[in-house]
XYZ file of C-alpha atoms in Angstrom:
623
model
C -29.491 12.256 -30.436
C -27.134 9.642 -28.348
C -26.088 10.718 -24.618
C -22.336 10.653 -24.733
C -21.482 7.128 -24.050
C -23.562 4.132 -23.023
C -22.249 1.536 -20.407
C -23.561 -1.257 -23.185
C -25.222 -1.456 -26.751
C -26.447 -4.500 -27.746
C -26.475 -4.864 -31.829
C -29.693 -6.632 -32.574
C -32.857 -7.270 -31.266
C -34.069 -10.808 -31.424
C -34.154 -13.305 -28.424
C -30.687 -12.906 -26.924
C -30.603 -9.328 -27.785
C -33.790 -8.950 -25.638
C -32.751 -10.694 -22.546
C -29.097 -8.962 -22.869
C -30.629 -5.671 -23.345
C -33.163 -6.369 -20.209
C -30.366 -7.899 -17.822
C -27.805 -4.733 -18.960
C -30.354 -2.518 -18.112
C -32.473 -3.758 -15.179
C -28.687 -3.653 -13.095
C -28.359 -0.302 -13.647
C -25.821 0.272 -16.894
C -27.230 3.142 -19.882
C -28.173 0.772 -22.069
C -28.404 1.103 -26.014
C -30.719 -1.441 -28.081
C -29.979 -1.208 -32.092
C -31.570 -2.940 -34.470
C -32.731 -2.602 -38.041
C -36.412 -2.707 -37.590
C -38.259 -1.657 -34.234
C -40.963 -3.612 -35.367
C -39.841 -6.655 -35.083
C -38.433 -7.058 -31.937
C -38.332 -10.597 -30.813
C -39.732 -11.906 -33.905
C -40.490 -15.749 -33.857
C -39.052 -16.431 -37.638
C -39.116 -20.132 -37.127
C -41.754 -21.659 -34.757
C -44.036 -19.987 -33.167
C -43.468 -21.649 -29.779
C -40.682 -21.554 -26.580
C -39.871 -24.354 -24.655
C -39.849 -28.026 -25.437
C -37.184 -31.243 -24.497
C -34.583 -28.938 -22.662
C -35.064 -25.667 -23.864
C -38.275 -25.381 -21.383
C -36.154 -26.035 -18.350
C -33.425 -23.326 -20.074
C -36.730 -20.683 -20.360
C -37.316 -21.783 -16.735
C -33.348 -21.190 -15.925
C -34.126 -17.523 -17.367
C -36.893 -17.198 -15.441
C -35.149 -18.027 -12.210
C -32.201 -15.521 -13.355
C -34.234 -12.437 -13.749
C -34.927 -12.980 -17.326
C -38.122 -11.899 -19.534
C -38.595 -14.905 -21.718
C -40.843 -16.958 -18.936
C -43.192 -13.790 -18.285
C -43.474 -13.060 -21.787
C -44.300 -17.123 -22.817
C -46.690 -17.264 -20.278
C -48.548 -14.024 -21.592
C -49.212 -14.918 -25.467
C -49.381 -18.698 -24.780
C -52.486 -20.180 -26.349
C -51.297 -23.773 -25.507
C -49.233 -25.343 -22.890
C -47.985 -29.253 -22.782
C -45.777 -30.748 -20.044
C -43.545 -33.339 -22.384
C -41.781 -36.467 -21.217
C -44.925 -36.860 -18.217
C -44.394 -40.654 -18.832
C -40.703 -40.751 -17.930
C -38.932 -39.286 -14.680
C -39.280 -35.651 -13.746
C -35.576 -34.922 -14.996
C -36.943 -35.341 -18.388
C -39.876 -33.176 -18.185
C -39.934 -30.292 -20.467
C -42.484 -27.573 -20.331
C -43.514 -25.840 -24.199
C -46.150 -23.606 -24.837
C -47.509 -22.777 -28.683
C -47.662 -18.985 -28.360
C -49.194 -16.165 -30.189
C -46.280 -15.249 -32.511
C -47.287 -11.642 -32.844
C -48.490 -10.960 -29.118
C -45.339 -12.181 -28.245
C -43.098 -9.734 -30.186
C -45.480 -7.181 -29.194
C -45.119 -7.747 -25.075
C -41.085 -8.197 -25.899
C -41.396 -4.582 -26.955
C -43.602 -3.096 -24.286
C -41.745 -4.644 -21.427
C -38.457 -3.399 -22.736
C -39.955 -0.052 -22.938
C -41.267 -0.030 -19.196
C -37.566 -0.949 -18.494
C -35.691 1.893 -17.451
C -32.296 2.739 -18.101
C -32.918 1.386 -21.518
C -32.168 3.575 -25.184
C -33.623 2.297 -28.482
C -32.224 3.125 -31.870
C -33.421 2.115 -35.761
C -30.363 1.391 -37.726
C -27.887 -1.237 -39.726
C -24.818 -1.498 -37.257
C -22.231 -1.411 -40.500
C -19.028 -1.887 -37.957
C -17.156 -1.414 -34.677
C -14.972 0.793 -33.311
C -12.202 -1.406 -32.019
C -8.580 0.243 -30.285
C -6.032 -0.986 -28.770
C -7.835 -4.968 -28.488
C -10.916 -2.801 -26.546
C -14.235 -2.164 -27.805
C -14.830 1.562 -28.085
C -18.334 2.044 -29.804
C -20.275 0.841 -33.105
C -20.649 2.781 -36.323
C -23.778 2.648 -38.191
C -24.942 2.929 -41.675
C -25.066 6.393 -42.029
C -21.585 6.904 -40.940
C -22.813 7.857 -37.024
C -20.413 7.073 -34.151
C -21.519 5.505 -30.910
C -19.413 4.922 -28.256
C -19.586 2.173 -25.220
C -17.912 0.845 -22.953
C -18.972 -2.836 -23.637
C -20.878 -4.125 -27.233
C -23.254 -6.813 -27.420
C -23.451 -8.582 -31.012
C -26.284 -10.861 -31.088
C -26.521 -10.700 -34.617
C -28.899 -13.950 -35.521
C -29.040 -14.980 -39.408
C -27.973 -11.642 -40.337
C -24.676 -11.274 -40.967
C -23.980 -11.673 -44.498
C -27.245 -13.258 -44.782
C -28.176 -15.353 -48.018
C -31.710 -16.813 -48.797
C -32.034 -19.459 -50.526
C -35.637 -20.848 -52.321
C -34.795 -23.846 -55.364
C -32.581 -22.106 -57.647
C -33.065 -18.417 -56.995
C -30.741 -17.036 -53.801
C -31.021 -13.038 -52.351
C -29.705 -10.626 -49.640
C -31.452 -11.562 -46.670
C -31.558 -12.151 -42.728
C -35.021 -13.104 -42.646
C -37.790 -13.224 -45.188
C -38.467 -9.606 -45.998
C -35.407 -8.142 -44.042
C -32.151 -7.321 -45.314
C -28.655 -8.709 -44.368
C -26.330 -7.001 -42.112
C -23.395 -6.149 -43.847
C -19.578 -4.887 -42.095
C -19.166 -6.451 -38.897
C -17.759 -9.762 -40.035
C -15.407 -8.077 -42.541
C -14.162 -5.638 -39.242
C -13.973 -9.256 -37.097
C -11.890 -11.006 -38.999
C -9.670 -7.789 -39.421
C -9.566 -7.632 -36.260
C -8.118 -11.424 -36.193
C -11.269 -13.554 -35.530
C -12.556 -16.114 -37.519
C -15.637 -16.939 -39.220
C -17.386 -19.639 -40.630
C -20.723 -20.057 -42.335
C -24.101 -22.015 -41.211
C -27.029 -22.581 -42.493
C -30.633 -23.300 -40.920
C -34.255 -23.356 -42.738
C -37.648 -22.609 -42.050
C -40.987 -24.129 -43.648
C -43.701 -22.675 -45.589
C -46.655 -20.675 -44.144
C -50.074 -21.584 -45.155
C -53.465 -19.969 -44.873
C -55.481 -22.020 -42.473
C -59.240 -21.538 -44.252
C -57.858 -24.156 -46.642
C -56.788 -26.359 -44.630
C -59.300 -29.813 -43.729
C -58.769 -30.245 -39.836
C -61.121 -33.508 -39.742
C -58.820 -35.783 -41.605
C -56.021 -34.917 -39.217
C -55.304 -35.606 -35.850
C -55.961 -33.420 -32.785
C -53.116 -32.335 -30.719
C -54.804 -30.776 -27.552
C -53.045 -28.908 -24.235
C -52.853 -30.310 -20.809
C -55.694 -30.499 -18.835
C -54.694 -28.347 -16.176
C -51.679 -25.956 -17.690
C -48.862 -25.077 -15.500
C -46.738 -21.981 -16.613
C -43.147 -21.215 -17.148
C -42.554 -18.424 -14.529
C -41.986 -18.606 -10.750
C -43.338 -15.177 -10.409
C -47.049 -14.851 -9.156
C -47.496 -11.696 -11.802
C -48.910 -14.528 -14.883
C -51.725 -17.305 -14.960
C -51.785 -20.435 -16.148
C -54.587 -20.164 -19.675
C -58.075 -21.334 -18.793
C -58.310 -21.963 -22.572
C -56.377 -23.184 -25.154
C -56.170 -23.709 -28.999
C -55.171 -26.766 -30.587
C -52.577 -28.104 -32.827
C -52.873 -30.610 -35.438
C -50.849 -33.640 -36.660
C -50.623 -35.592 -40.303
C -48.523 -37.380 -42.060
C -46.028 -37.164 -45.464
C -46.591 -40.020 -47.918
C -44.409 -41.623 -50.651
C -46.196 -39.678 -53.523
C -45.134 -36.290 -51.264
C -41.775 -37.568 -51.428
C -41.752 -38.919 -55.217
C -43.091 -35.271 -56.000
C -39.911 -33.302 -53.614
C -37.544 -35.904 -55.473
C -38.586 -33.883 -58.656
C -36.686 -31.277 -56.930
C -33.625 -32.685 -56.156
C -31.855 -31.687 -58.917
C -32.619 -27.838 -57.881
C -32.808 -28.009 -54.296
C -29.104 -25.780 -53.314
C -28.624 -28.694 -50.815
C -28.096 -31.250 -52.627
C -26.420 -29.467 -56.068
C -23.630 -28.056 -53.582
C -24.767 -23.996 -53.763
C -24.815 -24.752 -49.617
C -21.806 -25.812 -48.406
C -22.662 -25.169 -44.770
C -24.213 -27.450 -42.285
C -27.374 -27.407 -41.179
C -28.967 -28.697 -37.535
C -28.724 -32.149 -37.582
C -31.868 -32.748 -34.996
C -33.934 -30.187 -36.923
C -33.428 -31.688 -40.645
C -35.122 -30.382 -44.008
C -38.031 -32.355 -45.389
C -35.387 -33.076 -48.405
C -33.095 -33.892 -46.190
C -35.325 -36.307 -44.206
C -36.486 -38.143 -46.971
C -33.015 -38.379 -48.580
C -31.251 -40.060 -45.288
C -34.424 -42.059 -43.464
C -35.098 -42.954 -47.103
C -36.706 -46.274 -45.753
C -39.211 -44.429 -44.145
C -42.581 -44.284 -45.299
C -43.831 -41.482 -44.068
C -42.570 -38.499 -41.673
C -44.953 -36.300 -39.250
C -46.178 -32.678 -39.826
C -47.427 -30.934 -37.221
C -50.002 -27.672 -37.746
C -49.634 -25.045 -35.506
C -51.780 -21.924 -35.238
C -49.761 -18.954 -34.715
C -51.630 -16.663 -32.945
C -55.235 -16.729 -31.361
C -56.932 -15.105 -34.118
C -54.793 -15.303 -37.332
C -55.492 -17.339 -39.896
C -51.617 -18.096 -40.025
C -50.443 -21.396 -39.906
C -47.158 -23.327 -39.341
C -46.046 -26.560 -41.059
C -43.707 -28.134 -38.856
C -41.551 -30.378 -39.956
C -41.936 -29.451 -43.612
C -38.307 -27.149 -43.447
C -37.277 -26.784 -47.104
C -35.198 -24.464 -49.453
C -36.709 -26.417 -52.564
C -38.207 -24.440 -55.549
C -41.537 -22.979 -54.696
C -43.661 -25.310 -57.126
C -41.969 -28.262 -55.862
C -43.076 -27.382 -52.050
C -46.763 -26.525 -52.939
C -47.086 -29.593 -55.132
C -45.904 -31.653 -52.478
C -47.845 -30.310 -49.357
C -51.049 -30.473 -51.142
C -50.416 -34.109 -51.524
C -50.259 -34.253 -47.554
C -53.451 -35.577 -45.946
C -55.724 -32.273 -45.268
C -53.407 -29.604 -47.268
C -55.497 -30.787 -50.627
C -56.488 -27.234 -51.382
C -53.680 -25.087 -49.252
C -52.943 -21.951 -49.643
C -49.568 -20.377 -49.446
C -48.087 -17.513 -47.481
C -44.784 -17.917 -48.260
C -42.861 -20.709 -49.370
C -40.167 -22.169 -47.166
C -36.551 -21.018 -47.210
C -32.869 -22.002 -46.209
C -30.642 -19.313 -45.203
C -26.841 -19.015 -44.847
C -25.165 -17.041 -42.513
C -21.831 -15.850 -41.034
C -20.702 -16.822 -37.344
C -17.656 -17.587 -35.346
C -16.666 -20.557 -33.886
C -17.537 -20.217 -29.597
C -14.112 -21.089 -28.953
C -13.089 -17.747 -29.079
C -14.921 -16.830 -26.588
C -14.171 -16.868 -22.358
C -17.082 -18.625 -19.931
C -18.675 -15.455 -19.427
C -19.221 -14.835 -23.650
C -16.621 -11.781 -23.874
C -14.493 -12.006 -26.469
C -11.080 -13.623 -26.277
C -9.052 -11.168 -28.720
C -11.122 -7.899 -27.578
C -11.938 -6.568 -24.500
C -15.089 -5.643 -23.866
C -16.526 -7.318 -26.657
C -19.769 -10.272 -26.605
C -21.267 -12.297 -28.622
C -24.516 -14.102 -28.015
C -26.825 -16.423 -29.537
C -26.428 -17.764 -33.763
C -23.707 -15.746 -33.753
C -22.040 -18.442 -31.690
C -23.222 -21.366 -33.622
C -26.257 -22.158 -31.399
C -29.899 -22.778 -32.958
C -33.232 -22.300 -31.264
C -35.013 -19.226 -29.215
C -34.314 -20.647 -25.536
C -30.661 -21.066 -26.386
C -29.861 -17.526 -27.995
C -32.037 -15.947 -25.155
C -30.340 -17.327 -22.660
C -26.700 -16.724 -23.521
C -28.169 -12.862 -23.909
C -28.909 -12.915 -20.440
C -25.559 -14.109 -19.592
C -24.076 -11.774 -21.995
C -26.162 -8.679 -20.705
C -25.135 -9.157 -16.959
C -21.803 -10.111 -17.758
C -21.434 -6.825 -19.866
C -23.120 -4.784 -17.150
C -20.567 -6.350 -14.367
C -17.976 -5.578 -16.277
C -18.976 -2.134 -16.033
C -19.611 -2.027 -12.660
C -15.777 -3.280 -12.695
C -17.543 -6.891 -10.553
C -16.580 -10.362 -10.416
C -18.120 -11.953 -13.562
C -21.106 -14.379 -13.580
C -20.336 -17.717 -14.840
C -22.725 -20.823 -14.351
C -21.162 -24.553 -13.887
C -22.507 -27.661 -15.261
C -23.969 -28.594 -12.478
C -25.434 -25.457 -11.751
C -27.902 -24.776 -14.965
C -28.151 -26.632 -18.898
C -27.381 -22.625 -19.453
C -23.466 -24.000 -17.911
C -23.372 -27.187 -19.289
C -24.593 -24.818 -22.912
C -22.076 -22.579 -22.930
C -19.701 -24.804 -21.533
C -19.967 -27.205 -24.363
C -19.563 -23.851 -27.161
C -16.656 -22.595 -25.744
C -14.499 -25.618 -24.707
C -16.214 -28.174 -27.141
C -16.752 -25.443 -30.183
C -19.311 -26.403 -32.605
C -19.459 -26.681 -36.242
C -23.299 -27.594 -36.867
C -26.346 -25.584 -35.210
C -25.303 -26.250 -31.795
C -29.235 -27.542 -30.069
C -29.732 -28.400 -26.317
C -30.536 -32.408 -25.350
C -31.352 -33.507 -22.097
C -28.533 -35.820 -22.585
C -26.075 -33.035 -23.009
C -26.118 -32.743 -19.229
C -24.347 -35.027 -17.097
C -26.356 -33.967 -13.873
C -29.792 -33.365 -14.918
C -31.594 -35.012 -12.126
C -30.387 -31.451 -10.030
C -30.931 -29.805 -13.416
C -34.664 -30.272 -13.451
C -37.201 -27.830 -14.900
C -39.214 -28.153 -11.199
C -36.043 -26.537 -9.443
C -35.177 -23.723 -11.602
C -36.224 -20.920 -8.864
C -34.013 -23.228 -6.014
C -30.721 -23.132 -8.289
C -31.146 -19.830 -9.678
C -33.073 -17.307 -7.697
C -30.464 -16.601 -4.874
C -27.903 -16.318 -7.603
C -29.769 -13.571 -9.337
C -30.925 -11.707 -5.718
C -27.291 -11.619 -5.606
C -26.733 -10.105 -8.322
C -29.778 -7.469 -8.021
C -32.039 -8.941 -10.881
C -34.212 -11.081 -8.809
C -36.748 -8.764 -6.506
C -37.174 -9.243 -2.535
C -40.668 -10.694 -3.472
C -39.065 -13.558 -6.202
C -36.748 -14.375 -3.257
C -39.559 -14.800 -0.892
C -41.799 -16.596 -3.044
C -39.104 -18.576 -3.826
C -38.212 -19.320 0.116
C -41.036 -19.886 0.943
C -41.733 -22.598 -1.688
C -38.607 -24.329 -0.386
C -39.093 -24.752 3.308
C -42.774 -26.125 2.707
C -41.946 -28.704 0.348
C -38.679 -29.653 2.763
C -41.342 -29.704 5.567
C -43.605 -31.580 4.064
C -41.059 -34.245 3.158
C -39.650 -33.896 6.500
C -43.393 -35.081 7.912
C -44.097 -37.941 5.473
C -40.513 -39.347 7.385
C -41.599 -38.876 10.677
C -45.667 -39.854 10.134
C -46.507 -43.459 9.736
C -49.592 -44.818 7.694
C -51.872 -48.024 9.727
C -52.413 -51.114 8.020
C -56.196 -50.298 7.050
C -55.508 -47.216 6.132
C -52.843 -47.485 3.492
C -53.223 -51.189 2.071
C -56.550 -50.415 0.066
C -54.843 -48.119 -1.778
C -51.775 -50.598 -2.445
C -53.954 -52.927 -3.100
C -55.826 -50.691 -5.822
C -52.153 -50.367 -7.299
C -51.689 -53.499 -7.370
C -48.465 -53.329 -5.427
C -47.473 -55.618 -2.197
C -49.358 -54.626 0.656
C -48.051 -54.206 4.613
C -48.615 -56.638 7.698
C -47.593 -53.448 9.885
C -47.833 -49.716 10.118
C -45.083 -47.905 8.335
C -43.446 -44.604 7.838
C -45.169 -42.414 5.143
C -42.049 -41.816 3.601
C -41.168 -46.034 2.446
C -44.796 -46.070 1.317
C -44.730 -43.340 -0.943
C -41.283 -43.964 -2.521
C -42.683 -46.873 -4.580
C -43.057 -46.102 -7.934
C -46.867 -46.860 -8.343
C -47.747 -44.986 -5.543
C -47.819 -40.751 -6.242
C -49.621 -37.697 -4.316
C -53.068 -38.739 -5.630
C -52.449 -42.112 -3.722
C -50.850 -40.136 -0.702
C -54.092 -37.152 -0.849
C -56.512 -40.031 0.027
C -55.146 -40.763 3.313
C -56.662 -38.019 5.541
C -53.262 -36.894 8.090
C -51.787 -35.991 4.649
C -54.757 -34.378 3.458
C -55.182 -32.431 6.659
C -51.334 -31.369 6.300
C -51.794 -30.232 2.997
C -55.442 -28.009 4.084
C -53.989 -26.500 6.591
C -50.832 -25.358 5.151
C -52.445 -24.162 2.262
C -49.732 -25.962 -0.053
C -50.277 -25.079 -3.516
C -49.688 -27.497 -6.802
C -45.875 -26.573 -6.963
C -45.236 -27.537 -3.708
C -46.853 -30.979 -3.444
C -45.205 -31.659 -6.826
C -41.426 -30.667 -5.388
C -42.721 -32.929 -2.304
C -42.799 -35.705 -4.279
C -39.827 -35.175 -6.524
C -37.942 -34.968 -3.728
C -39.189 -38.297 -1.767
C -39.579 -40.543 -4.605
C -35.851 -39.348 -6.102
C -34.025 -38.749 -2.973
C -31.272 -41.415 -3.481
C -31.186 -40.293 -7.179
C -30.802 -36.690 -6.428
C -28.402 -37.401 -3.721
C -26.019 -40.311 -5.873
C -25.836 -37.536 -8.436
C -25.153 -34.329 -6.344
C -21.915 -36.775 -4.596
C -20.831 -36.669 -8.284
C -21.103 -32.977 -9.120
C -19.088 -32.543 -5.917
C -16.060 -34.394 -7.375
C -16.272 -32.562 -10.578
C -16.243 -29.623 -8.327
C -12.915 -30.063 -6.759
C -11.461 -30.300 -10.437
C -13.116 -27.263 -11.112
C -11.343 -25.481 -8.862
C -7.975 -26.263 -9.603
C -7.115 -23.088 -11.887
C -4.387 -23.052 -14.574
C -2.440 -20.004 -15.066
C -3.844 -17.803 -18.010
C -0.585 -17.954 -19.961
C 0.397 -21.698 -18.847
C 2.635 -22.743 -22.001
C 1.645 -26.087 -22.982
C 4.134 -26.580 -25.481
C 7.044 -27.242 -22.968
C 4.888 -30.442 -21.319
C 6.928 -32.981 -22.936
C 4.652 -35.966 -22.620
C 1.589 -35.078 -23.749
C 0.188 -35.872 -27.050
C 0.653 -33.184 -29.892
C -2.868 -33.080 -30.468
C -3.728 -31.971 -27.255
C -1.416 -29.204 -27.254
C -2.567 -27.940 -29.822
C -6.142 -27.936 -28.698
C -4.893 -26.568 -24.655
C -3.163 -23.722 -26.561
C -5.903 -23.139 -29.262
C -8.939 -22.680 -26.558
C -6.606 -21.920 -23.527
C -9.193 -23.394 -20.700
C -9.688 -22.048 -16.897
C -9.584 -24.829 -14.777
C -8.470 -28.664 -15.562
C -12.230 -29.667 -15.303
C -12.842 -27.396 -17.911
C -9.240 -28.736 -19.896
C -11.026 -32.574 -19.219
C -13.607 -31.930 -21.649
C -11.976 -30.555 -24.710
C -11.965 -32.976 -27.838
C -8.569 -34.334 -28.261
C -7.700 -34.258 -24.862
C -7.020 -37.776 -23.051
C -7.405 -38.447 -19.536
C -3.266 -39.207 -19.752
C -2.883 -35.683 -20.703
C -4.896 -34.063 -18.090
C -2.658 -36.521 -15.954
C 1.060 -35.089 -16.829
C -0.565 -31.818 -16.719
C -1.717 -32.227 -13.061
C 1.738 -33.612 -12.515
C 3.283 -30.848 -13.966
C 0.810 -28.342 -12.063
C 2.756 -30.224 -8.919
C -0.862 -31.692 -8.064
C-alpha cells in the first residue's frame, strides 16, 4: 500500500499542507500527503478570496519562491482589486475574490501532475516519536508509516469544537470531524498546547438576496495578476461584490443573544483574532457605532453561494437569521448554514527554530494554525517554508531561512517564533520594519534567485525574471541621462498644476515629483519611443517608476536593513547559559533561556528583553 519509507508526510491538506506537500515534492523527496477527506483539498472554509493588505504581497512572496498559491489564485479568480492605489506602492496589496470550489479543485489537479508526490485518505491518530526524532505517523486504523521528516499542518482540527448559541459538537470544519491523538502524543512528548478560537459567518442563498439597495463593489479596470510566471492571464471579466450596512435594530436583535452567545457566557475561554472580530463582538466593544459594513461576496462564478463578510458569529441560529434579515437587502435571505465559532488546539511558535522544525524533536514541523497564525496566505506560506525545509533536511542541506528584510514571510515567522503569539497571529503592513524593499511589485527580484537556488524556480522564471530587471534598471538609467526641453515638458506641469521649468532638465528630477507619473512621462515622445521600441510591458514601466519616484526611500531604508544585518550575524552559541550573566534583568533570562534565539538581532526582539540586556550580553560575548 505505502513504499517503505517516505523522505516527508505532511498531515493535512489545507493551504500550508498544499504548498509543503508541493515544495517537498517538486525538490525531489517521496512525498506522502494525508488527510481526512481527498475532497477537500485546499478548501476555502472562511472567505472565499487570497490576498488583501499584506497577505497579497505574502501570495506574491510564494509565487516568487516556487509556490502554487499565485498560479492557482490567478486561475479561479473572478475578481481582482489592487488595494491601498491611493497611498505609496509599499502599501499596495493585490486580492482577488476567487471561485471557492475551482480553487480547491486546481489545488488538487496540480498536486496530482506533481511528481514524486503519494496521497493517502485517513485520520493521522499519532506519531511515532524515538529517541527526540520523528520516525513515522500512525493512523486511525492502527497502520504504521514511517518518514524521515513529518509535516503537521493540522488547521482547526485538532481537538476541534464547534460552537453555534448554546449547542457545541466534534468538529474541524462544518461537516468534518476533529482530529483526535496528536496533541495528547505532543504534549507527552513535552510540548505544550494551548487553545484558540476563530469564527466564520453564515452562508446565504443569493436568489434572495436584493442587490439594488446595496452598493456595487466592482474589480479594477485593467486586472493585474498575482504570478510572475507567463503560464496565467489577467480575467477579461469579472463578477462583482456587494456592500451594506448593519443597523441598530440588527444589533438590538443580536443583543437578544447575548445571554447565549458561548462568548460572552464564558463556554470560550480562548481568544479570538483581534483584527477579524465577531459581529457580537463588534457591536459589544465599538458599541458607539452605529452601524458596521457587510460585504457580499459571490463564491464562485456560477453558484448561487454567497458570503457575508463581516457578519462572523457563533450566536444561536435564530438570533443570526433574525438579525441579517434586518440588514438592508437580506429582507427575505435564505440560509445555508448558520455561522460558527470553533476552538482548537495549537502550540505556542516559540517552540519552534527559524526554519519551523521542532525544538524538542528532530525532524518534526509544524505549519500554519497549528502555530497560532490565522488567514490562507499566512498558513500557505509557512508550508512552503516547512516543505523545503523538510526536504533539505533530507537532502542533509543547509536550511532555508528568510530575514526580515528579505520577505513579510521573515519578518512572519520571525515574529511567531521569537515574539510567540497568544491571539490569531494576522500579517499588517506595519509588522514590517522594511517594507518599502518588501513591496508586492518586487517579489520575483527578492525571491526568484533564492528559489533557482534552491531548484524550485525553473530556468524560464529566472529569465523572465532577469529580464524584467535589467529593463526597468535601463529604463531608469535613461530617464537620468535624457533631459526634457522647456516646451516639451511644461504643458504637462502646467496641466498638473505643479511649478514649471525656465530650462531643460534631466528626465529623471521631472518625474520624481509626486504629481507627475508614467501617464505624464508616456506623452513626451523620446520616452514613448523608448518604451515602443523596447517592447516594455506594464510590469516594467510600473517597477520604472517605483524605482525613480522612491529611490531615496528605497535607498534610506536598505542603509537600515544593512545595520540590522551586521547584528544578525553575530551568532550565540546554541547552549549559551544565560543564567550566569549577572547583570541582566531576571526577566530576560528567563525569556533568552525559554526561546533560546540564534543571533543577538534575533535576542533584540524578544518581549522582555531591554536594549541594556542585549548590551551586557554583547559584553559578555567579548563584542
Amino acid at each position: 500500500m505505502f513504499q517503505d519509507r517516505y523522505d516527508v508526510i505532511v498531515v493535512g491538506a489545507g493551504h500550508a499542507g498544499c504548498e509543503a506537500a508541493a515544495a517537498a515534492a517538486n525538490l525531489g523527496c517521496k512525498t506522502l500527503l494525508v488527510t481526512m477527506n481527498l475532497q477537500n483539498i485546499a478548501q476555502m472554509s472562511c472567505n472565499p478570496a487570497m490576498g488583501g493588505i499584506a497577505k497579497g504581497q505574502i501570495v506574491r512572496e510564494i509565487d516568487a519562491l516556487g509556490g502554487y498559491s499565485g498560479i492557482v489564485s490567478d486561475n479561479t479568480a473572478i475578481q481582482f482589486k489592487m488595494l491601498n492605489k491611493s497611498k505609496g506602492p509599499a502599501m499596495w496589496s493585490p486580492r482577488v475574490q476567487s471561485d471557492r470550489m475551482r480553487f480547491s479543485e486546481v489545488w488538487r489537479l496540480m498536486l496530482e501532475q506533481t511528481p514524486n508526490l503519494d496521497f493517502y485518505q485517513e485520520m493521522v491518530r499519532g506519531l511515532i516519536i524515538e529517541n527526540a526524532q520523528v520516525k513515522g505517523i500512525v493512523t486511525s486504523l492502527g497502520i504504521e508509516i514511517k518518514s524521515k521528516t513529518v509535516v503537521l499542518t493540522n488547521g482547526t482540527f485538532l481537538n476541534g469544537l464547534i460552537h453555534i448559541g448554546d449547542k457545541q459538537f466534534g468538529g474541524g470544519r462544518a461537516g468534518e470531524s476533529a482530529a483526535h491523538g496528536i496533541t495528547e502524543d505532543l504534549v507527552k512528548a513535552g510540548f505544550e498546547s494551548g487553545r484558540m478560537k476563530t469564527g466564520t459567518p453564515p452562508r446565504v442563498d443569493g436568489r434572495s438576496l436584493d442587490y439594488s439597495k446595496m452598493n456595487e463593489e466592482k474589480g479594477d479596470d485593467q486586472p493585474a495578476k498575482f504570478s510572475y510566471s507567463d503560464i496565467t492571464k489577467p480575467l477579461t471579466q469579472q463578477r462583482s461584490c456587494y456592500m451594506t450596512y448593519t443597523s441598530n435594530e440588527v444589533h438590538n436583535i443580536l443583543r437578544e443573544g447575548f445571554d447565549r452567545s458561548p462568548m460572552f457566557n464564558g463556554r470560550i475561554k480562548s481568544l479570538g483574532p483581534r483584527y477579524c472580530p465577531s459581529i457580537e463582538d463588534k457591536i459589544n466593544r465599538f458599541a458607539d457605532k452605529e452601524r458596521h459594513q457587510l460585504f457580499v461576496e459571490p463564491e464562485g462564478w456560477n453558484t448561487v453561494e454567497v458570503y457575508v463578510n463581516g457578519f462572523s458569529t457563533s450566536l444561536p441560529e435564530e438570533i443570526q437569521f433574525k438579525a441579517l434579515r434586518s440588514v438592508v437587502g437580506f429582507e427575505n435571505v435564505k440560509f445555508f448554514r448558520p455561522g460558527y465559532a470553533i476552538e482548537y488546539d495549537y502550540f505556542p511558535p516559540t517552540q519552534l527554530k527559524h526554519t519551523l522544525e521542532t525544538k524538542l524533536v528532530e525532524g518534526l514541523y509544524f505549519a500554519g494554525q497549528i502555530n497560532g497564525t490565522t488567514g490562507y496566505e499566512e498558513a500557505a506560506s509557512q508550508g512552503l517554508m516547512a516543505g523545503i525545509n523538510a526536504a533539505l533536511k533530507v537532502k542533509e542541506q543547509n536550511p532555508f531561512v528568510l530575514k526580515r528584510d528579505e520577505a513579510y514571510i521573515g519578518v512572519l515567522i520571525d515574529d511567531l517564533i521569537t515574539k510567540g503569539t497568544e491571539e490569531p497571529y494576522r500579517m499588517f503592513t506595519s509588522r514590517a520594519e522594511f517594507r518599502t524593499l518588501l513591496r508586492q511589485d518586487n517579489a520575483d527580484f527578492r525571491l526568484t534567485p533564492l528559489s533557482y537556488k534552491l531548484g524550485l524556480a525553473s530556468d524560464g522564471r529566472m529569465k523572465r525574471m532577469e529580464y524584467k530587471f535589467n529593463e526597468s534598471e535601463k529604463m531608469v538609467q535613461f530617464f537620468k541621462e535624457t533631459s526634457v526641453s522647456v516646451s516639451d515638458i511644461n504643458p504637462i506641469l502646467q496641466a498638473k498644476d505643479t511649478a514649471l521649468i525656465s530650462q531643460s532638465d534631466k528626465m529623471f528630477k521631472i518625474f520624481s515629483r509626486p504629481q507627475i507619473d508614467m501617464t505624464d512621462m508616456l506623452q513626451l515622445e523620446p520616452v514613448r519611443d523608448y518604451a515602443q521600441s523596447n517592447q516594455l510591458d506594464k510590469e516594467i514601466l510600473e517597477q520604472a517608476e517605483i524605482q525613480v519616484k522612491y529611490s531615496g526611500y528605497i535607498e534610506k531604508e536598505r542603509n537600515n536593513a544593512d545595520k540590522l544585518t551586521r547584528l544578525e550575524v553575530v551568532q550565540i552559541p546554541e547552549n549559551f547559559d544565560y543564567q550566569k550573566v549577572k547583570s541582566m534583568s531576571i526577566e530576560a533570562k528567563q525569556k533568552l533561556s525559554k526561546i533560546r534565539p540564534v543571533t543577538i538581532s534575533q535576542a533584540s526582539r524578544i518581549s522582555g528583553v531591554s536594549p541594556s540586556d542585549i548590551s551586557v550580553l554583547l559584553i559578555y560575548m567579548g563584542r
